[in-house]
Short mmCIF file of C-alpha atoms in Angstrom, two decimals:
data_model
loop_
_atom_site.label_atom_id
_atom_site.label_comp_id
_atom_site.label_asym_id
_atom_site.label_seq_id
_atom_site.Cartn_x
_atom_site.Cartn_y
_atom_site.Cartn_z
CA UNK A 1 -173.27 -98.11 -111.38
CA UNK A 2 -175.99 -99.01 -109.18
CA UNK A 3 -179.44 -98.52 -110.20
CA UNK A 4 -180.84 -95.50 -107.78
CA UNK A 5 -177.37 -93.95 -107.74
CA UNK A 6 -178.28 -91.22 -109.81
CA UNK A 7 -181.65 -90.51 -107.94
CA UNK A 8 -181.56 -87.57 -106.03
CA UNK A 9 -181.26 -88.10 -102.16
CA UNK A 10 -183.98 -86.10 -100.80
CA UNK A 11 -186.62 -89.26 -101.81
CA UNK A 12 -184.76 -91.61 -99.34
CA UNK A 13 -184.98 -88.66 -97.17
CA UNK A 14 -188.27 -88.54 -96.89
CA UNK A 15 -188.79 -91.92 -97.51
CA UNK A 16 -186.56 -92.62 -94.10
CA UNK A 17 -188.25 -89.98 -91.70
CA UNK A 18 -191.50 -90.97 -92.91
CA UNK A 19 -191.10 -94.75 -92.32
CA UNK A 20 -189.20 -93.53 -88.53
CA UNK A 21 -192.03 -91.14 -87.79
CA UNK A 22 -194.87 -93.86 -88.20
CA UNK A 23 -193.19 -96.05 -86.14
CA UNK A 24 -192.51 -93.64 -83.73
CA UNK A 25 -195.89 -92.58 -83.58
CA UNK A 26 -197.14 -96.56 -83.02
CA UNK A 27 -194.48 -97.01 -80.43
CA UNK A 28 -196.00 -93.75 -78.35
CA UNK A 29 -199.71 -94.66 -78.94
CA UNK A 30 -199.86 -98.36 -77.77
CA UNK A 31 -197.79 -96.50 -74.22
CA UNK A 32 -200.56 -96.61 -70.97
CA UNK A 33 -200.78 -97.02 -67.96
CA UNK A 34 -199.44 -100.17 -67.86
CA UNK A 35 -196.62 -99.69 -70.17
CA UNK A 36 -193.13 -100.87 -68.74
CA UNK A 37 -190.14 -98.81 -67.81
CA UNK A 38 -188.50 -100.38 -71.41
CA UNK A 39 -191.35 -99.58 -73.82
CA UNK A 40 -190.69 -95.99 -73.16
CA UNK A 41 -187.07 -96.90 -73.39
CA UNK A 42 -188.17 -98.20 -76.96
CA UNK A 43 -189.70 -95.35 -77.65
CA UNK A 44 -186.65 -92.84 -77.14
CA UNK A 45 -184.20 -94.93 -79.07
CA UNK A 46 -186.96 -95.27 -81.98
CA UNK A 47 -186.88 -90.57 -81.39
CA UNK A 48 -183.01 -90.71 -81.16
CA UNK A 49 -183.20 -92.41 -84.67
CA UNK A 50 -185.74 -90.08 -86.05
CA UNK A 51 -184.05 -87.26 -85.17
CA UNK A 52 -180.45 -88.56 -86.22
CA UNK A 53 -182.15 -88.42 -89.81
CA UNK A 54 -184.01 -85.06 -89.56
CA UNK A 55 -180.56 -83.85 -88.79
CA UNK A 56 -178.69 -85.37 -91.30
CA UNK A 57 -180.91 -84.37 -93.83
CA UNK A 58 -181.98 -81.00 -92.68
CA UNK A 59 -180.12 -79.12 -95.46
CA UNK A 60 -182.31 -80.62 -97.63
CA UNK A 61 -185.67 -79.04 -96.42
CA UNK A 62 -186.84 -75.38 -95.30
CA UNK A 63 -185.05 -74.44 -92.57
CA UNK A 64 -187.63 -72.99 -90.38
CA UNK A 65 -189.74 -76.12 -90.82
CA UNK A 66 -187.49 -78.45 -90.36
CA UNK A 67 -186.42 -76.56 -87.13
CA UNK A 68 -190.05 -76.67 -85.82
CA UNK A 69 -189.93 -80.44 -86.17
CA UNK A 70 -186.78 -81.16 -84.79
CA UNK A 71 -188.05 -78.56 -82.22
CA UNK A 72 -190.94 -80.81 -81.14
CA UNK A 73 -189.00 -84.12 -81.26
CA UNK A 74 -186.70 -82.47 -78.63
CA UNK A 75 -189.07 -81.89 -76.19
CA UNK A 76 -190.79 -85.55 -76.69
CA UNK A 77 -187.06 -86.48 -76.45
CA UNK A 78 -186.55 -84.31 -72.90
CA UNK A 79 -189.31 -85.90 -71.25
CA UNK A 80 -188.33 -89.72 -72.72
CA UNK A 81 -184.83 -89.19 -71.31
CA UNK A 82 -185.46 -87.52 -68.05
CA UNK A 83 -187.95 -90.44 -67.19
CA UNK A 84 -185.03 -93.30 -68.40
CA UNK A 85 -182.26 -91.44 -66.38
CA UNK A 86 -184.64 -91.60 -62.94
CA UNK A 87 -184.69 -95.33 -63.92
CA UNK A 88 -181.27 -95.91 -64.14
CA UNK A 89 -180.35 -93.87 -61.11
CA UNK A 90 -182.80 -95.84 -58.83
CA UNK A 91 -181.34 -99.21 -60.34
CA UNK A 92 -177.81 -97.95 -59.65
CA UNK A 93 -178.57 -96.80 -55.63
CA UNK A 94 -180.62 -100.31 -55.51
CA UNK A 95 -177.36 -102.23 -56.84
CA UNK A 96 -175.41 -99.92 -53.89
CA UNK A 97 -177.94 -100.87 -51.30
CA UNK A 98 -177.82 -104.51 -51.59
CA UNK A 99 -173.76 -103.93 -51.43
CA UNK A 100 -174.06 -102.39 -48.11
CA UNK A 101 -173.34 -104.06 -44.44
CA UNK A 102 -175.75 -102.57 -42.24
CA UNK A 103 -173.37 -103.55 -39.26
CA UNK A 104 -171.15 -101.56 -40.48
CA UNK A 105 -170.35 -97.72 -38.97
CA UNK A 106 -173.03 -95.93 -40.61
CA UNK A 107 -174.21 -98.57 -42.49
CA UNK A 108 -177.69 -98.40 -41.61
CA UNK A 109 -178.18 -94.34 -42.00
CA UNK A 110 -176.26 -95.35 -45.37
CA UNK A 111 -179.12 -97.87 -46.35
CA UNK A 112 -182.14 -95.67 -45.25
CA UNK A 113 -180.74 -92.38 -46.74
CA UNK A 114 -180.48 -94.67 -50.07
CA UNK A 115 -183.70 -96.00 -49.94
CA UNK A 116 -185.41 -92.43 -49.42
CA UNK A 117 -183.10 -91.14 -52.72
CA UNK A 118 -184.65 -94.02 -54.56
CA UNK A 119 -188.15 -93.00 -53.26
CA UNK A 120 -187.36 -89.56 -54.40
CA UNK A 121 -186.09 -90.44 -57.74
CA UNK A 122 -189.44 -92.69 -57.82
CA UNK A 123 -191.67 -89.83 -57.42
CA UNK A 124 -190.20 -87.71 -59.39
CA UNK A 125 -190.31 -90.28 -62.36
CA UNK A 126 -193.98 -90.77 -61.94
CA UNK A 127 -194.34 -86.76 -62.47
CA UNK A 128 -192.34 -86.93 -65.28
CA UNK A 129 -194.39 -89.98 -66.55
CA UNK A 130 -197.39 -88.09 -65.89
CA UNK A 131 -196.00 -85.26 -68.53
CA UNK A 132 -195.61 -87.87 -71.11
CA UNK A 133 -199.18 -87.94 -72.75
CA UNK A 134 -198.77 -84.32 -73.38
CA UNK A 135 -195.93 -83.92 -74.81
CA UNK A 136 -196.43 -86.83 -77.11
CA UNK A 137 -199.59 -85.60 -77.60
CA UNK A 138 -198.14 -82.12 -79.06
CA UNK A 139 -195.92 -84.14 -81.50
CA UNK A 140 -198.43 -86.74 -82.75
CA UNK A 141 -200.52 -83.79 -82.88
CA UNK A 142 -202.11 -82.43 -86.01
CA UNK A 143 -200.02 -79.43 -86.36
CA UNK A 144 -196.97 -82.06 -86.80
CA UNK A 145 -198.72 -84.25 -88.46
CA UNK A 146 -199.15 -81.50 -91.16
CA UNK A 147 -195.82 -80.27 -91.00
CA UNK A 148 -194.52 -83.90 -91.97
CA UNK A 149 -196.86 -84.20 -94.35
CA UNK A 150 -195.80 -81.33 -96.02
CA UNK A 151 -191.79 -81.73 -95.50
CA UNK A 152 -192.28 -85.91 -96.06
CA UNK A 153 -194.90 -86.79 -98.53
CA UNK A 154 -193.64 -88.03 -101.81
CA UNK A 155 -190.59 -88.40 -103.68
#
């Protein structure tokens, strides 16, 4: 037999979440400004694994705490994912443009109603990077920070 076999899962529980939630939380504090399109990226897989565990292993804590959490994480998640898919969707239309023949029948309308989607999706990806600090803010906040605490600490 191996030697933790007979310890009871809900350590490694909390032992996991914990260790994802730090890192979570570094990942979303060292984002400014000047963060690139792919440390947010970073950011949401590093929530998507977080919340794959506080999923797994919800059974093992109060429900409507655990709920609250995974509640929070969602919305962080929302934003994260909202701001990736206007990033892929602008890369996508750019890869169409450069595709195009502008000599082509309708080839130039093609091109410019492209390029004013992409300038679209742009803005609307800055407003949803705008959001960001927020809702990170709520789950880095102390109200989570207690609730992990709580659900997390020990063994």
């Amino acid at each position: 037999a191996l030697p933790d076999a007979s310890a009871p899962v809900i350590g490694l529980a909390k032992l996991r979440i914990r260790k994802r939630y730090k890192k979570a939380l570094k990942l979303g504090k060292a984002i400014d400004g000047s963060s690139s399109d792919r440390d947010l990226h970073t950011l949401r897989i590093e929530c998507k694994k977080l919340r794959y565990y506080l999923e797994f292993f919800e059974s093992l804590f109060p429900a409507g705490e655990i709920k609250e959490v995974i509640r929070h994480l969602k919305v962080l998640q929302d934003n994260l994912g909202d701001y990736n898919d206007m990033h892929i969707q602008q890369e996508r239309l750019k890869g169409y443009i450069s595709k195009m023949n502008a000599s082509e029948s309708g080839g130039r309308e093609s091109i410019a109603a492209a390029g004013g989607l992409i300038s679209e999706l742009y803005m609307k990806q800055k407003e949803i990077r705008s959001e960001f600090h927020g809702r990170f803010g709520e789950f880095a906040g102390e109200e989570m920070k207690e609730l992990f605490d709580n659900l997390f600490s020990g063994n």
